[in-house]
Amino acid sequence: MTLFRAQTIDTPDDPFSGGVLRADADAGLLVEDGVIVERGAFADLRSRHPDADLVELPDGVLLPGLVDSHVHFPQVRVIGALGMPLLEWLERCALPEEARLAEAGYARAVAGEFVDGLVGAGTTTALVFGSHFAPAVDALFTVAAARGLRITSGLVVSDRMLRADLHTSARRGYDEGRALAERWHGTGRSRYAVTPRFALSCSDDLLASCAQLHGELADGWFTSHLNENLDEIATVGRLFGGGSYLDCYDRHDLVGRRSVLAHDVHPTDVELKRLAEAGASVAHCPTSNSALGSGLFPLNRHLAYGVHVALGTDVGAGTGFSLFKEGLQAYLLQRLRGADGVALTAAHLLHLATAAGARALGLRDQVGDLSVGRRFDAIWVRPRPGTPLDIGMRHAGGPEEALARVFALGTPHDVAQVWIDGVPVGSSG
Ligand code: GUN
Ligand code: ZN
């Protein structure tokens, strides 16, 4: 048993439904076999468990491990290409790099860099867009499992309108996906997600093969892109004969509680209603939406319809692995929406970066906050002395102010330690 002593902040109750931030200045968290078994005032827990191993985390703050609900493994080396809209960025930047993952050694190196990027930013759980190449996806699962991350991922499939070397067939996509799922779905903390790239690059035959595999997997996940860019949406409308974007997936029964659709910057009301009714989640990726000029996410309309929203970095269109940066950008985007914007507080941002992602991934009973019964997935945010974040946190008027400063100023350099299931996640060496 290990007793952790820290200042903790988390959001067990959803601030979008009236919940408030939970902050404890001197909390004790007793962890046994990776699970938080007791929580309370440190002095009280210490007196009752004098023999527990003690981990004291002076200064800084302990937060739940961050959850990235949309991030692309093969794009770690192309983060930061600015100045292009989605389709041009894909053609000139992302897809040439993704083609390089055909080479297994290259893919293994990228997998290592990618997982380092997640851990370094304090991300303990992620829904990861894999690669078009099965050995590369296998490499990702292998590296992520070695580091202990909670990863849901899968083979990305497409059969039109990309480069020919990224195309597959319905048969091959199914066979390769099935083999990967048999190896990784439910193995340790890994799970499989059926992953057609986006409707624009997937024929109905291919989506039908995705639906077949999705239907065969117990508790398997579905992820793709939705309504990101106006040119993309117009092309999808032409290709699929004018139905809604969501309908491309929905008519194959791919939209349900275990579906996470990235972006949804330009939804129709009918689509929002359907997403809510299906219990599907939307991964909001604010730095990507800004960098590609995709648009200002209509969070108000998602909330009004009751669509569940989580946060994703969308590396590499997104500008880095930090969910603090995504939270800040989500806040800034809503400010720019004026009267239509949602006034996000630090509590909202933390919730979006933790519990909301856990819920989108069906892991809310396990992670997302630091309550008794949850796995101890946590990060220690401890800025270096004298940095603006250190100064800001020490002079904050209370925990909500301190947390706002973490989102405004925090970077991966400020994540001093990461635990998954109570075990420190080491460096990759
Ligand atoms: N739509 C299809 N592929 C991608 C991708 O790699 N990134 C983003 N942002 N959107 C996409
Ligand atoms: Zn994406």
mmCIF file of N, CA and C in Angstrom, residues 8 12 17 24 40 46 63 94 129 147 176 229 239 267 271-272 274 290 294 321 329 348 383 385:
data_model
loop_
_atom_site.group_PDB
_atom_site.id
_atom_site.type_symbol
_atom_site.label_atom_id
_atom_site.label_comp_id
_atom_site.label_asym_id
_atom_site.label_seq_id
_atom_site.Cartn_x
_atom_site.Cartn_y
_atom_site.Cartn_z
ATOM 1 N N THR A 8 -4.508 18.184 -4.277
ATOM 2 C CA THR A 8 -5.174 17.556 -5.422
ATOM 3 C C THR A 8 -6.295 18.447 -5.952
ATOM 4 N N PRO A 12 -14.868 15.374 -10.133
ATOM 5 C CA PRO A 12 -15.733 14.189 -10.120
ATOM 6 C C PRO A 12 -17.150 14.487 -10.594
ATOM 7 N N SER A 17 -22.790 20.304 -15.808
ATOM 8 C CA SER A 17 -24.093 20.007 -15.190
ATOM 9 C C SER A 17 -24.141 20.532 -13.763
ATOM 10 N N ASP A 24 -8.303 19.747 -2.649
ATOM 11 C CA ASP A 24 -7.877 19.454 -1.279
ATOM 12 C C ASP A 24 -6.438 19.900 -1.109
ATOM 13 N N GLY A 40 -8.775 11.184 1.950
ATOM 14 C CA GLY A 40 -9.206 12.068 3.024
ATOM 15 C C GLY A 40 -8.084 13.007 3.411
ATOM 16 N N ARG A 46 -2.750 9.133 7.529
ATOM 17 C CA ARG A 46 -1.432 8.705 8.012
ATOM 18 C C ARG A 46 -1.543 8.040 9.373
ATOM 19 N N LEU A 63 -3.025 16.098 -10.361
ATOM 20 C CA LEU A 63 -4.247 16.068 -11.179
ATOM 21 C C LEU A 63 -4.482 14.644 -11.675
ATOM 22 N N ALA A 94 0.727 15.622 -44.234
ATOM 23 C CA ALA A 94 0.466 14.440 -43.393
ATOM 24 C C ALA A 94 0.640 13.130 -44.169
ATOM 25 N N PHE A 129 -5.460 7.488 -33.371
ATOM 26 C CA PHE A 129 -5.564 7.145 -34.784
ATOM 27 C C PHE A 129 -4.272 6.432 -35.173
ATOM 28 N N ARG A 147 5.075 0.712 -21.957
ATOM 29 C CA ARG A 147 5.083 1.866 -21.048
ATOM 30 C C ARG A 147 3.847 1.881 -20.144
ATOM 31 N N GLU A 176 -6.708 -7.608 -41.839
ATOM 32 C CA GLU A 176 -5.603 -7.051 -41.040
ATOM 33 C C GLU A 176 -6.117 -6.475 -39.721
ATOM 34 N N ASN A 229 -14.170 20.410 -42.155
ATOM 35 C CA ASN A 229 -13.782 21.500 -43.060
ATOM 36 C C ASN A 229 -14.853 21.626 -44.154
ATOM 37 N N LEU A 239 -19.883 12.801 -52.998
ATOM 38 C CA LEU A 239 -19.529 11.378 -53.118
ATOM 39 C C LEU A 239 -20.650 10.469 -52.635
ATOM 40 N N PRO A 267 -21.627 21.025 -37.801
ATOM 41 C CA PRO A 267 -22.726 20.050 -37.801
ATOM 42 C C PRO A 267 -24.070 20.681 -38.162
ATOM 43 N N GLU A 271 -27.831 16.257 -37.329
ATOM 44 C CA GLU A 271 -26.685 15.433 -36.910
ATOM 45 C C GLU A 271 -26.463 15.513 -35.399
ATOM 46 N N LEU A 272 -26.585 16.703 -34.842
ATOM 47 C CA LEU A 272 -26.385 16.843 -33.393
ATOM 48 C C LEU A 272 -27.429 16.035 -32.620
ATOM 49 N N ARG A 274 -28.950 13.409 -33.635
ATOM 50 C CA ARG A 274 -28.651 11.983 -33.806
ATOM 51 C C ARG A 274 -27.455 11.546 -32.941
ATOM 52 N N SER A 290 -7.850 25.621 -35.190
ATOM 53 C CA SER A 290 -7.305 26.956 -35.401
ATOM 54 C C SER A 290 -6.197 26.934 -36.442
ATOM 55 N N SER A 294 -10.143 25.552 -39.623
ATOM 56 C CA SER A 294 -11.358 24.759 -39.869
ATOM 57 C C SER A 294 -12.615 25.467 -39.377
ATOM 58 N N PHE A 321 1.338 17.899 -27.953
ATOM 59 C CA PHE A 321 0.710 16.841 -27.154
ATOM 60 C C PHE A 321 0.017 17.359 -25.899
ATOM 61 N N GLN A 329 -6.763 26.729 -25.651
ATOM 62 C CA GLN A 329 -7.270 27.097 -26.973
ATOM 63 C C GLN A 329 -8.793 26.921 -27.054
ATOM 64 N N HIS A 348 -14.163 23.582 -16.106
ATOM 65 C CA HIS A 348 -14.599 22.990 -17.382
ATOM 66 C C HIS A 348 -13.404 22.408 -18.140
ATOM 67 N N PRO A 383 5.920 23.087 -11.556
ATOM 68 C CA PRO A 383 6.770 23.940 -12.393
ATOM 69 C C PRO A 383 8.121 24.191 -11.762
ATOM 70 N N PRO A 385 11.112 26.168 -10.254
ATOM 71 C CA PRO A 385 11.072 27.400 -9.451
ATOM 72 C C PRO A 385 11.427 28.625 -10.287
#
